[in-house]
Structure formats: structure tokens, C-alpha cells
Amino acid sequence: MNAYDPNAATGVIPDAQLLADEAEYSSFGDTVHYVDPPKIFRHGEGSWMYDTAGVPFLDLQMWYSAVNFGYGNKRLNDTLKRQIDVLPQVASQYLHQTRIELAKTIAVDAQQKFGLKGRVHFNVGGAQAVEDSLKLVRNFKNGKSLMFAFEGGYHGRTLGASSITSSYRYRRRFGHFGERAMFIPFPYPFRRPKGMTPEEYSDACVRQFERLFETEYNGVWDPKVNQAEYAAFYVEPIQGTGGYVIPPMNFFKDLKKVLDKYGILMVVDEIQMGFWRTGKLWSIEHFGVTPDVIVFGKALTNGLNPLSGLWAREEMINPTIFPPGSTHSTFNSNPLGTSLGLEVIKMGYELNYEKTVAEKGAHFLDALKDLQMRHKEIGDVDGLGLALRAEICTDDGFTPNKALLDKMVDIGLAGDLTHNGKKIGLVLDVGGWYKNVITFAPSLDITHEEIDLAVALLDQLLTKAKKAM
């Protein structure tokens, strides 16, 4: 990390004035005020952010996995600068080169991996792409509007996306959601029933789901016409906001057999896990199934310019069935975003993130397991690539301990940890069904030395938090 000199910046408004203005003029509804006071950062580079005092903070969540390739990534920043000088804006009713190249790149990659011809459709944010996928599915399924989704799943906070997100918290104040999804249990290995292996638990979850189709009186199936009431199942291969829960490897294969048997589409939400977070371009690749739709966003542009989208099978999205104007967003397929997205995919394959992310993830997971041996409050650690989790519990190693994790977050953001005799901070993200899980999404370019430092800081942080409780 390079030192950041706050005195070198010009036009810097003091933190106190910014916080006072924020409290008076900003809606709290469009941002997050979980930390009091909210933290202000001034500079970012690689895996690091710096506050007004110049204290470095090692970021282990990278904007919820939107900045997979690090702050200030020179290759991507240069791509953005070049595009600004060539074609910075163009209305979405017109074409430009990188839009077409990016769509082709994603579609060809999917055809090679899944054996299906498909097309790519763009929007701006992840929730908007989920909305587009809902339209796509309803259209293909002759207007069927009911969906399956998972307990613990998160797909966004627009009205449509909230209807398939399991948390009532995101719907409570906005009226009745008549087309709310039916939420199905997701296999959560750490909290599985006693006496079951993870694989047996996975089997039980699939059997419980398939029971819905046994007779017409189970509620979702008409055996006389062999038709389901539900159109699609929205899945995160690894639950994101739900706490980076990784299901047993047999789960999605078994689930997909049921979906195919009853004519239900599988829509895979890769918004948080896509673009090599798990060591694959798409996290669903680890599970050996073929999706019908893939929704993506976040890291496609490394957080530099919003762009999202979806890939779908040809028969669902060809222009005859899904014609021009089926959805619209003024800024979809914007040239700054598509040029970045194209470079992200090229860069990922050129730099062999499949190999490096797997290696770094294994190193990080081993270090977390060692940390778990020293702190009985860490009930579970798990990971796939650089999507990792540590579940914080009471000293029984199982009961969720949200209060302890909240204290850890506060201490980390205070920047009062030490390294080589200097102050340092740690940025963590909180997730999980009980809000007691650290969800690790570090830069994919994090070094092995930074991983070792991260775990040393976690050790220091957890020790301090326990003493403060």
C-alpha cells in the first residue's frame, strides 16, 4: 500500500461539516446508516481505502463484491479514460461497438460452457436486471407471475426484486405483495439438523421441494394437464447477503432434475458471485448444471460505471418472442460500461483468475481455520474461491452472536488496530440469516501477504471486541 497524504488534497471539506450536512439534507432511505457516525473515506488503491486522517483500511468486502479487481485498477481506469475520449455517451436506441462485442463475448462463453445458444440483454443495476428477467420469464411462460426462491435469498429492493427476496424487512412498509415468491429451504450446512451429513441434508431439502408436486392438493401442480402454477426458481448458487452459505455440491444437480421434470425455469442470480469471485466466471459452473437465465451486474465494470444484464436461452429471448421495447432503461448498454465490461472479461481470462483465485482462496480459508482454532466464538468458516465466511457465535460455537460482530465492525472502522506500530483499520461486511456472519469478498488481486495481514488483524480485532463486551 502507498501512503495517502490528506494534506495534499485540495477543496477538502472537514468530516464534521460533511456529516452535519448529510444528517440535514440526505435521505437515509437511499443509503446505509448502520454505523454511527457513518464512515467517510477519501482515497482508494488496490485493497486499501484511506480516511481523512490518512489511516489505511484493508477492505475485505470491496463494495459488496463490485470492485473485484481493486480500487484504481490501472488497466480498467485507462479503458474508461480512452472510452471517454472516443464515445462517452450514446442513446440506448443506437448501437456501438463494445455493446455488440460484450454481448457476443458473454453469449459465446455461455454456449461453450453450457452448450446452449443464447443472447445478452443489458440494464444498469442488478435489481433492474432482475426486473428484466422477471419480464422475460413471465413473457415466456404466458404471463405466469409466481416464482420460487430460497429462504435467505436476496435479489434486490425494487418492487419486483423484493417480491422474490426472502426478508420481509424489505417489503413491510410498501403494501401487499400479491405475487410474493414461495420461499423454499436452502441447505445451510453449518445449521443442518443433527444426525445428518451435509449431503443428506441437501437430499432432504430437494425431497421436501419435490413433495409440492406429488398431487394437486400439495398446491402447485395440476396433474391433469401436467402444468405447474410457478414459472421459475430464482437461485443464488452461493447466498450473498444470506451469509455466503455454500450448499453441498450435489444440491443444484438434484434440484435441476426436479425443475426440468416439471417445466420450471432456473434463473441464476450471479450479481454478487459473478466475474471470478468464486474462481469461475459464474459460480453456477462449480455445480454442474445448465441455467436457463443468468443475471449479472456489480463487478462487470469494477464499480466504475453501472452496467448489468442477463443471458438467456435463445428460445426465451429471440426477437420474435421478446421484441424491441420489451424493457427499457435510458442508460442501459452505455458505452463506458460496455467498454469496461469487455475489458474485465478479457483481463480475467488473460490473468487466469480461475487459477489465482482458487489458490488465494485456499490460502485464506486455511488461515481462517487456524484462526478458528484460537477463537471458540468462530463457529464456522467456509469458502469457495475468494467468497468466504466466518460465523461469529457465543462461546458455545453455535449460538449466533450479532452483538460481538457489531462490536468488531465498529472497532475495525475506528481505525484503532495496529500494524508495525501504526494505526490501521479493517473494513468488514455483515451478512447471514442472523446478521452474525463476516462475508469476505476481498479484491481478487489481494496478495498472499495481505491475506496474512487480514487474518492477523481479525485476530487482534476479535480479541479487542471480546474484551469490550
Short mmCIF file of C-alpha atoms in Angstrom, two decimals:
data_model
loop_
_atom_site.label_atom_id
_atom_site.label_comp_id
_atom_site.label_asym_id
_atom_site.label_seq_id
_atom_site.Cartn_x
_atom_site.Cartn_y
_atom_site.Cartn_z
CA MET A 1 0.00 0.00 0.00
CA ASN A 2 1.13 3.55 -0.71
CA ALA A 3 0.73 6.26 1.91
CA TYR A 4 -2.09 8.74 1.36
CA ASP A 5 -1.44 12.35 2.34
CA PRO A 6 -4.74 14.06 3.25
CA ASN A 7 -2.99 17.43 3.33
CA ALA A 8 -2.19 17.13 -0.37
CA ALA A 9 -5.88 17.15 -1.33
CA THR A 10 -7.49 20.45 -2.25
CA GLY A 11 -11.04 21.56 -1.56
CA VAL A 12 -11.46 19.02 1.25
CA ILE A 13 -14.48 19.73 3.45
CA PRO A 14 -13.95 18.58 7.06
CA ASP A 15 -15.65 15.36 8.14
CA ALA A 16 -17.71 17.12 10.81
CA GLN A 17 -19.24 19.52 8.28
CA LEU A 18 -19.96 16.71 5.82
CA LEU A 19 -21.69 14.63 8.49
CA ALA A 20 -23.77 17.61 9.60
CA ASP A 21 -24.86 18.28 6.01
CA GLU A 22 -25.59 14.60 5.46
CA ALA A 23 -27.80 14.49 8.54
CA GLU A 24 -29.78 17.50 7.35
CA TYR A 25 -30.04 17.13 3.58
CA SER A 26 -29.73 13.44 2.64
CA SER A 27 -32.42 10.79 2.64
CA PHE A 28 -31.37 7.89 4.79
CA GLY A 29 -33.55 5.65 2.63
CA ASP A 30 -31.22 5.54 -0.36
CA THR A 31 -28.05 4.64 1.51
CA VAL A 32 -26.91 2.77 4.59
CA HIS A 33 -26.54 4.31 8.05
CA TYR A 34 -25.82 1.19 10.05
CA VAL A 35 -22.68 2.68 11.61
CA ASP A 36 -22.98 5.76 13.81
CA PRO A 37 -21.41 8.02 12.72
CA PRO A 38 -21.11 6.90 9.08
CA LYS A 39 -17.52 6.47 7.93
CA ILE A 40 -16.06 8.85 5.36
CA PHE A 41 -13.27 7.64 3.08
CA ARG A 42 -11.13 9.85 0.86
CA HIS A 43 -8.96 7.59 -1.30
CA GLY A 44 -8.78 4.03 -2.57
CA GLU A 45 -5.96 1.96 -4.04
CA GLY A 46 -5.80 -1.79 -4.58
CA SER A 47 -7.18 -3.48 -1.46
CA TRP A 48 -6.99 -0.30 0.60
CA MET A 49 -9.11 2.72 1.50
CA TYR A 50 -7.93 5.78 3.41
CA ASP A 51 -9.84 8.09 5.72
CA THR A 52 -9.39 11.82 6.22
CA ALA A 53 -6.54 11.29 8.68
CA GLY A 54 -4.71 9.12 6.16
CA VAL A 55 -5.25 5.91 8.14
CA PRO A 56 -5.20 2.87 5.81
CA PHE A 57 -8.09 0.39 5.95
CA LEU A 58 -7.75 -3.08 4.47
CA ASP A 59 -11.04 -3.67 2.67
CA LEU A 60 -12.32 -7.24 2.83
CA GLN A 61 -15.71 -6.57 1.23
CA MET A 62 -14.83 -4.40 -1.83
CA TRP A 63 -18.16 -2.66 -2.24
CA TYR A 64 -20.14 -5.90 -1.82
CA SER A 65 -18.03 -7.62 -4.49
CA ALA A 66 -18.48 -4.83 -7.05
CA VAL A 67 -14.77 -3.89 -7.05
CA ASN A 68 -13.36 -7.36 -7.63
CA PHE A 69 -10.27 -6.00 -9.35
CA GLY A 70 -9.21 -3.45 -6.77
CA TYR A 71 -9.54 0.30 -6.32
CA GLY A 72 -7.81 2.30 -9.01
CA ASN A 73 -7.09 -0.68 -11.27
CA LYS A 74 -4.89 0.97 -13.91
CA ARG A 75 -5.91 -1.25 -16.80
CA LEU A 76 -9.60 -0.63 -16.20
CA ASN A 77 -9.20 3.04 -15.38
CA ASP A 78 -7.28 3.51 -18.64
CA THR A 79 -10.06 1.74 -20.54
CA LEU A 80 -12.58 4.18 -19.08
CA LYS A 81 -10.41 7.19 -19.96
CA ARG A 82 -9.95 6.02 -23.55
CA GLN A 83 -13.69 5.49 -24.00
CA ILE A 84 -14.48 8.95 -22.63
CA ASP A 85 -12.39 10.46 -25.44
CA VAL A 86 -13.96 8.30 -28.17
CA LEU A 87 -17.69 7.82 -27.43
CA PRO A 88 -18.65 8.71 -23.84
CA GLN A 89 -22.42 8.70 -24.37
CA VAL A 90 -24.92 7.45 -26.89
CA ALA A 91 -28.67 6.90 -26.61
CA SER A 92 -29.61 3.29 -25.96
CA GLN A 93 -31.68 3.13 -29.16
CA TYR A 94 -28.42 3.21 -31.15
CA LEU A 95 -25.61 0.67 -31.44
CA HIS A 96 -21.93 0.96 -30.68
CA GLN A 97 -19.06 -1.49 -30.97
CA THR A 98 -18.38 -2.55 -27.39
CA ARG A 99 -22.06 -3.25 -26.70
CA ILE A 100 -22.06 -5.80 -29.51
CA GLU A 101 -18.63 -7.20 -28.60
CA LEU A 102 -19.59 -7.66 -24.95
CA ALA A 103 -22.88 -9.37 -25.77
CA LYS A 104 -21.08 -11.71 -28.17
CA THR A 105 -18.31 -12.46 -25.66
CA ILE A 106 -20.75 -13.45 -22.91
CA ALA A 107 -23.02 -15.41 -25.25
CA VAL A 108 -20.17 -17.35 -26.89
CA ASP A 109 -18.65 -18.11 -23.48
CA ALA A 110 -22.02 -19.42 -22.24
CA GLN A 111 -22.52 -21.54 -25.36
CA GLN A 112 -19.10 -23.14 -24.89
CA LYS A 113 -19.82 -23.90 -21.24
CA PHE A 114 -23.49 -24.84 -21.32
CA GLY A 115 -23.99 -25.97 -24.90
CA LEU A 116 -26.86 -23.55 -25.48
CA LYS A 117 -27.20 -20.67 -27.87
CA GLY A 118 -28.39 -17.53 -26.13
CA ARG A 119 -28.46 -13.75 -26.15
CA VAL A 120 -27.46 -10.96 -23.77
CA HIS A 121 -29.70 -8.13 -22.60
CA PHE A 122 -28.38 -5.07 -20.72
CA ASN A 123 -29.57 -2.74 -17.97
CA VAL A 124 -27.89 -0.58 -15.32
CA GLY A 125 -28.16 -2.06 -11.80
CA GLY A 126 -28.51 -5.60 -10.52
CA ALA A 127 -32.07 -5.17 -9.26
CA GLN A 128 -33.08 -3.70 -12.63
CA ALA A 129 -31.64 -6.74 -14.39
CA VAL A 130 -33.67 -8.95 -12.04
CA GLU A 131 -36.75 -6.95 -13.03
CA ASP A 132 -35.96 -7.55 -16.70
CA SER A 133 -35.56 -11.26 -16.03
CA LEU A 134 -38.99 -11.34 -14.37
CA LYS A 135 -40.49 -9.81 -17.51
CA LEU A 136 -38.58 -12.29 -19.67
CA VAL A 137 -39.82 -15.25 -17.63
CA ARG A 138 -43.43 -14.04 -17.47
CA ASN A 139 -43.45 -13.47 -21.21
CA PHE A 140 -42.00 -16.90 -21.98
CA LYS A 141 -44.38 -18.61 -19.55
CA ASN A 142 -47.51 -16.98 -20.99
CA GLY A 143 -47.98 -14.49 -18.17
CA LYS A 144 -47.31 -16.77 -15.19
CA SER A 145 -46.09 -14.49 -12.45
CA LEU A 146 -45.43 -16.78 -9.48
CA MET A 147 -41.82 -17.72 -8.65
CA PHE A 148 -39.93 -19.94 -6.26
CA ALA A 149 -36.98 -18.51 -4.34
CA PHE A 150 -34.89 -19.51 -1.35
CA GLU A 151 -35.09 -18.68 2.30
CA GLY A 152 -32.08 -16.47 2.90
CA GLY A 153 -32.01 -15.34 -0.73
CA TYR A 154 -31.51 -11.75 -1.80
CA HIS A 155 -32.23 -10.37 -5.28
CA GLY A 156 -32.63 -6.61 -4.76
CA ARG A 157 -35.01 -3.99 -3.41
CA THR A 158 -37.12 -2.83 -6.31
CA LEU A 159 -40.74 -3.94 -6.00
CA GLY A 160 -40.31 -6.97 -8.24
CA ALA A 161 -36.95 -7.99 -6.78
CA SER A 162 -38.29 -7.52 -3.22
CA SER A 163 -41.06 -9.98 -4.01
CA ILE A 164 -38.50 -12.76 -4.55
CA THR A 165 -36.19 -11.69 -1.69
CA SER A 166 -37.00 -13.68 1.42
CA SER A 167 -36.66 -10.91 4.00
CA TYR A 168 -40.00 -9.34 4.96
CA ARG A 169 -37.99 -6.34 6.17
CA TYR A 170 -37.66 -5.12 2.58
CA ARG A 171 -41.43 -5.35 1.93
CA ARG A 172 -43.01 -4.43 5.25
CA ARG A 173 -43.76 -0.76 4.63
CA PHE A 174 -44.76 -0.95 0.97
CA GLY A 175 -48.12 -2.66 0.93
CA HIS A 176 -49.24 -6.14 -0.02
CA PHE A 177 -47.08 -8.16 -2.41
CA GLY A 178 -49.66 -10.43 -4.01
CA GLU A 179 -47.10 -12.15 -6.19
CA ARG A 180 -44.54 -12.77 -3.49
CA ALA A 181 -42.41 -15.84 -4.13
CA MET A 182 -42.85 -19.14 -2.34
CA PHE A 183 -39.68 -19.44 -0.28
CA ILE A 184 -38.04 -22.86 -0.15
CA PRO A 185 -35.48 -24.04 2.44
CA PHE A 186 -31.86 -23.68 1.34
CA PRO A 187 -29.36 -26.24 2.67
CA TYR A 188 -27.26 -24.40 5.27
CA PRO A 189 -24.58 -26.97 6.20
CA PHE A 190 -23.45 -25.37 9.48
CA ARG A 191 -27.03 -25.26 10.80
CA ARG A 192 -28.25 -28.58 9.43
CA PRO A 193 -30.34 -30.94 11.57
CA LYS A 194 -28.36 -33.10 13.96
CA GLY A 195 -27.50 -36.56 12.71
CA MET A 196 -27.47 -35.60 9.01
CA THR A 197 -24.46 -35.23 6.75
CA PRO A 198 -24.48 -32.13 4.52
CA GLU A 199 -25.34 -34.35 1.55
CA GLU A 200 -28.23 -36.00 3.40
CA TYR A 201 -29.49 -32.56 4.37
CA SER A 202 -29.30 -31.49 0.73
CA ASP A 203 -31.28 -34.56 -0.31
CA ALA A 204 -33.92 -33.79 2.31
CA CYS A 205 -34.32 -30.22 1.04
CA VAL A 206 -34.81 -31.45 -2.54
CA ARG A 207 -37.32 -34.10 -1.42
CA GLN A 208 -39.26 -31.51 0.56
CA PHE A 209 -39.44 -29.29 -2.52
CA GLU A 210 -40.48 -32.11 -4.86
CA ARG A 211 -43.27 -33.07 -2.49
CA LEU A 212 -45.10 -29.93 -3.70
CA PHE A 213 -45.73 -31.75 -6.98
CA GLU A 214 -46.97 -35.11 -5.61
CA THR A 215 -50.67 -34.35 -6.04
CA GLU A 216 -52.83 -31.41 -6.97
CA TYR A 217 -53.58 -30.96 -3.28
CA ASN A 218 -49.94 -30.23 -2.46
CA GLY A 219 -50.61 -26.90 -4.05
CA VAL A 220 -48.57 -26.11 -7.17
CA TRP A 221 -49.20 -28.83 -9.77
CA ASP A 222 -52.14 -29.85 -11.96
CA PRO A 223 -51.52 -33.49 -12.97
CA LYS A 224 -54.41 -33.46 -15.45
CA VAL A 225 -52.59 -31.02 -17.73
CA ASN A 226 -49.06 -31.55 -16.37
CA GLN A 227 -48.61 -27.90 -15.59
CA ALA A 228 -47.10 -26.02 -12.66
CA GLU A 229 -48.52 -22.81 -11.25
CA TYR A 230 -45.00 -21.42 -10.86
CA ALA A 231 -42.83 -20.16 -13.71
CA ALA A 232 -39.26 -20.17 -12.41
CA PHE A 233 -36.99 -20.74 -9.46
CA TYR A 234 -34.63 -17.84 -8.64
CA VAL A 235 -31.39 -19.11 -7.10
CA GLU A 236 -28.10 -17.75 -5.85
CA PRO A 237 -25.58 -20.59 -6.17
CA ILE A 238 -23.94 -19.16 -3.05
CA GLN A 239 -26.16 -16.98 -0.90
CA GLY A 240 -24.75 -13.45 -0.78
CA THR A 241 -26.49 -11.25 1.76
CA GLY A 242 -27.67 -14.51 3.33
CA GLY A 243 -24.14 -15.09 4.59
CA TYR A 244 -22.10 -16.71 1.78
CA VAL A 245 -23.77 -20.04 2.50
CA ILE A 246 -22.35 -22.70 0.20
CA PRO A 247 -24.65 -25.67 -0.40
CA PRO A 248 -23.40 -29.24 -0.84
CA MET A 249 -22.12 -29.85 -4.37
CA ASN A 250 -24.93 -32.30 -5.19
CA PHE A 251 -27.70 -29.84 -4.36
CA PHE A 252 -28.23 -27.94 -7.60
CA LYS A 253 -27.91 -31.04 -9.81
CA ASP A 254 -30.67 -32.71 -7.83
CA LEU A 255 -32.80 -29.57 -7.76
CA LYS A 256 -32.43 -29.03 -11.51
CA LYS A 257 -33.74 -32.53 -12.20
CA VAL A 258 -36.94 -31.63 -10.36
CA LEU A 259 -37.26 -28.29 -12.17
CA ASP A 260 -36.76 -29.90 -15.57
CA LYS A 261 -39.25 -32.64 -14.75
CA TYR A 262 -41.99 -30.10 -14.00
CA GLY A 263 -41.12 -27.47 -16.59
CA ILE A 264 -39.84 -24.78 -14.24
CA LEU A 265 -37.03 -22.45 -15.32
CA MET A 266 -33.86 -21.96 -13.32
CA VAL A 267 -32.85 -18.29 -13.11
CA VAL A 268 -29.38 -17.92 -11.62
CA ASP A 269 -28.52 -14.68 -9.83
CA GLU A 270 -24.78 -14.07 -10.29
CA ILE A 271 -24.88 -10.40 -9.33
CA GLN A 272 -22.63 -10.85 -6.30
CA MET A 273 -20.79 -14.07 -7.18
CA GLY A 274 -20.12 -13.47 -10.87
CA PHE A 275 -16.84 -12.44 -12.51
CA TRP A 276 -14.44 -14.84 -10.78
CA ARG A 277 -15.46 -14.19 -7.16
CA THR A 278 -15.53 -17.98 -6.65
CA GLY A 279 -12.78 -18.79 -9.15
CA LYS A 280 -15.16 -19.19 -12.10
CA LEU A 281 -16.72 -16.55 -14.33
CA TRP A 282 -20.08 -17.79 -12.98
CA SER A 283 -20.38 -19.51 -9.62
CA ILE A 284 -23.01 -21.91 -11.01
CA GLU A 285 -20.21 -23.53 -13.04
CA HIS A 286 -18.99 -25.27 -9.86
CA PHE A 287 -22.27 -27.19 -9.54
CA GLY A 288 -22.54 -28.88 -12.94
CA VAL A 289 -25.95 -27.61 -14.03
CA THR A 290 -27.18 -25.63 -17.02
CA PRO A 291 -29.16 -22.48 -16.19
CA ASP A 292 -31.97 -21.07 -18.32
CA VAL A 293 -31.17 -17.46 -17.39
CA ILE A 294 -28.13 -15.81 -15.77
CA VAL A 295 -28.48 -12.36 -14.21
CA PHE A 296 -25.30 -10.34 -13.62
CA GLY A 297 -24.04 -6.91 -12.55
CA LYS A 298 -21.72 -5.42 -9.89
CA ALA A 299 -18.13 -6.41 -10.79
CA LEU A 300 -18.79 -6.34 -14.56
CA THR A 301 -17.40 -2.78 -14.55
CA ASN A 302 -15.36 -2.93 -11.31
CA GLY A 303 -17.76 -0.35 -9.86
CA LEU A 304 -16.62 2.36 -12.29
CA ASN A 305 -19.79 2.80 -14.33
CA PRO A 306 -23.09 0.99 -13.68
CA LEU A 307 -23.92 -1.87 -16.03
CA SER A 308 -25.88 -5.07 -15.52
CA GLY A 309 -27.66 -7.56 -17.67
CA LEU A 310 -28.79 -11.09 -18.29
CA TRP A 311 -28.06 -14.01 -20.57
CA ALA A 312 -30.95 -16.26 -21.60
CA ARG A 313 -31.56 -19.23 -23.84
CA GLU A 314 -32.33 -18.32 -27.45
CA GLU A 315 -35.91 -19.60 -27.35
CA MET A 316 -36.68 -17.28 -24.43
CA ILE A 317 -35.10 -14.10 -25.76
CA ASN A 318 -35.01 -14.14 -29.54
CA PRO A 319 -36.54 -11.01 -31.15
CA THR A 320 -39.70 -12.81 -32.19
CA ILE A 321 -40.70 -13.67 -28.64
CA PHE A 322 -39.02 -10.75 -26.82
CA PRO A 323 -39.19 -7.85 -29.29
CA PRO A 324 -37.70 -4.32 -29.11
CA GLY A 325 -39.16 -2.25 -26.27
CA SER A 326 -39.91 -5.21 -24.00
CA THR A 327 -37.87 -3.38 -21.35
CA HIS A 328 -36.04 -0.08 -21.36
CA SER A 329 -33.54 1.94 -19.36
CA THR A 330 -32.05 5.21 -20.60
CA PHE A 331 -28.54 4.20 -19.59
CA ASN A 332 -28.54 0.51 -20.49
CA SER A 333 -25.58 -0.70 -22.58
CA ASN A 334 -23.89 2.68 -22.07
CA PRO A 335 -20.51 2.77 -23.87
CA LEU A 336 -18.47 3.49 -20.73
CA GLY A 337 -19.94 0.41 -19.06
CA THR A 338 -19.72 -1.93 -22.02
CA SER A 339 -16.11 -0.98 -22.78
CA LEU A 340 -15.23 -1.73 -19.16
CA GLY A 341 -17.20 -4.98 -19.14
CA LEU A 342 -15.44 -6.19 -22.24
CA GLU A 343 -12.05 -5.39 -20.70
CA VAL A 344 -12.98 -7.10 -17.42
CA ILE A 345 -13.76 -10.36 -19.20
CA LYS A 346 -10.65 -10.18 -21.38
CA MET A 347 -8.50 -9.39 -18.36
CA GLY A 348 -9.98 -12.18 -16.26
CA TYR A 349 -9.07 -14.85 -18.78
CA GLU A 350 -5.68 -13.34 -19.65
CA LEU A 351 -4.64 -13.15 -15.99
CA ASN A 352 -6.02 -16.63 -15.27
CA TYR A 353 -8.23 -15.71 -12.33
CA GLU A 354 -9.58 -19.25 -12.26
CA LYS A 355 -6.18 -20.41 -11.02
CA THR A 356 -5.10 -17.47 -8.89
CA VAL A 357 -8.44 -17.01 -7.12
CA ALA A 358 -8.58 -20.71 -6.23
CA GLU A 359 -5.05 -20.55 -4.82
CA LYS A 360 -5.63 -17.38 -2.81
CA GLY A 361 -8.98 -18.63 -1.59
CA ALA A 362 -7.43 -21.85 -0.30
CA HIS A 363 -4.73 -19.83 1.49
CA PHE A 364 -7.33 -17.53 3.07
CA LEU A 365 -9.58 -20.42 4.13
CA ASP A 366 -6.67 -22.29 5.74
CA ALA A 367 -5.74 -19.14 7.67
CA LEU A 368 -9.35 -18.68 8.82
CA LYS A 369 -9.45 -22.29 10.01
CA ASP A 370 -6.30 -21.64 12.03
CA LEU A 371 -7.91 -18.50 13.49
CA GLN A 372 -10.99 -20.57 14.36
CA MET A 373 -8.79 -22.87 16.44
CA ARG A 374 -7.76 -19.85 18.55
CA HIS A 375 -11.23 -18.35 18.99
CA LYS A 376 -14.12 -20.59 20.01
CA GLU A 377 -16.52 -17.78 19.04
CA ILE A 378 -15.88 -18.57 15.38
CA GLY A 379 -18.46 -21.29 14.87
CA ASP A 380 -17.95 -21.91 11.17
CA VAL A 381 -15.63 -20.96 8.35
CA ASP A 382 -16.15 -21.91 4.74
CA GLY A 383 -15.37 -20.61 1.30
CA LEU A 384 -15.28 -21.11 -2.43
CA GLY A 385 -12.57 -19.14 -4.15
CA LEU A 386 -12.48 -15.69 -2.60
CA ALA A 387 -16.06 -15.84 -1.35
CA LEU A 388 -15.50 -16.77 2.29
CA ARG A 389 -17.43 -16.71 5.54
CA ALA A 390 -16.78 -16.72 9.28
CA GLU A 391 -19.81 -17.20 11.52
CA ILE A 392 -19.50 -15.38 14.85
CA CYS A 393 -21.15 -17.14 17.80
CA THR A 394 -21.17 -17.19 21.55
CA ASP A 395 -18.52 -19.27 23.25
CA ASP A 396 -20.59 -22.40 22.60
CA GLY A 397 -19.53 -22.10 18.97
CA PHE A 398 -23.09 -22.24 17.63
CA THR A 399 -25.49 -19.66 19.08
CA PRO A 400 -25.48 -16.56 16.82
CA ASN A 401 -23.69 -13.56 18.34
CA LYS A 402 -24.68 -10.47 16.38
CA ALA A 403 -23.58 -8.14 19.19
CA LEU A 404 -19.99 -9.38 19.08
CA LEU A 405 -19.78 -8.96 15.31
CA ASP A 406 -21.30 -5.47 15.52
CA LYS A 407 -18.58 -4.56 18.01
CA MET A 408 -15.93 -5.96 15.66
CA VAL A 409 -17.26 -3.85 12.78
CA ASP A 410 -17.21 -0.70 14.94
CA ILE A 411 -13.63 -1.31 16.11
CA GLY A 412 -12.46 -2.09 12.59
CA LEU A 413 -13.95 1.14 11.21
CA ALA A 414 -12.50 3.18 14.08
CA GLY A 415 -9.05 2.53 12.63
CA ASP A 416 -7.58 1.75 16.05
CA LEU A 417 -5.88 -1.53 15.22
CA THR A 418 -2.10 -1.52 14.91
CA HIS A 419 0.40 -2.85 12.40
CA ASN A 420 4.13 -2.13 12.53
CA GLY A 421 3.47 0.43 15.24
CA LYS A 422 0.98 2.43 13.15
CA LYS A 423 -2.78 2.73 13.18
CA ILE A 424 -4.69 0.61 10.70
CA GLY A 425 -8.35 -0.24 10.06
CA LEU A 426 -10.32 -3.17 8.71
CA VAL A 427 -13.48 -2.99 6.59
CA LEU A 428 -15.84 -5.94 7.09
CA ASP A 429 -19.26 -6.77 5.71
CA VAL A 430 -22.01 -8.30 7.86
CA GLY A 431 -24.41 -10.87 6.43
CA GLY A 432 -26.19 -14.04 7.36
CA TRP A 433 -29.63 -15.08 8.47
CA TYR A 434 -28.83 -13.87 12.00
CA LYS A 435 -26.54 -10.98 10.93
CA ASN A 436 -23.64 -12.74 12.62
CA VAL A 437 -21.55 -13.71 9.59
CA ILE A 438 -18.50 -11.91 8.24
CA THR A 439 -18.81 -12.24 4.47
CA PHE A 440 -15.36 -11.86 2.93
CA ALA A 441 -15.14 -10.53 -0.62
CA PRO A 442 -11.59 -9.17 -0.91
CA SER A 443 -10.04 -7.90 -4.11
CA LEU A 444 -9.22 -10.78 -6.43
CA ASP A 445 -5.78 -9.16 -6.70
CA ILE A 446 -5.19 -9.32 -2.94
CA THR A 447 -1.70 -10.63 -2.22
CA HIS A 448 -0.85 -13.59 -0.03
CA GLU A 449 0.88 -11.12 2.32
CA GLU A 450 -2.30 -9.04 2.56
CA ILE A 451 -4.30 -12.19 3.32
CA ASP A 452 -1.92 -12.98 6.19
CA LEU A 453 -2.23 -9.40 7.43
CA ALA A 454 -6.05 -9.61 7.19
CA VAL A 455 -6.16 -12.68 9.42
CA ALA A 456 -3.70 -11.15 11.90
CA LEU A 457 -5.93 -8.06 12.10
CA LEU A 458 -9.01 -10.25 12.54
CA ASP A 459 -7.25 -11.96 15.46
CA GLN A 460 -6.47 -8.58 17.01
CA LEU A 461 -9.98 -7.30 16.28
CA LEU A 462 -11.78 -10.28 17.78
CA THR A 463 -9.62 -10.13 20.91
CA LYS A 464 -10.40 -6.44 21.37
CA ALA A 465 -14.13 -6.93 20.72
CA LYS A 466 -14.43 -9.74 23.28
CA LYS A 467 -12.73 -7.60 25.92
CA ALA A 468 -15.09 -4.71 25.14
CA MET A 469 -18.28 -6.74 25.54
#
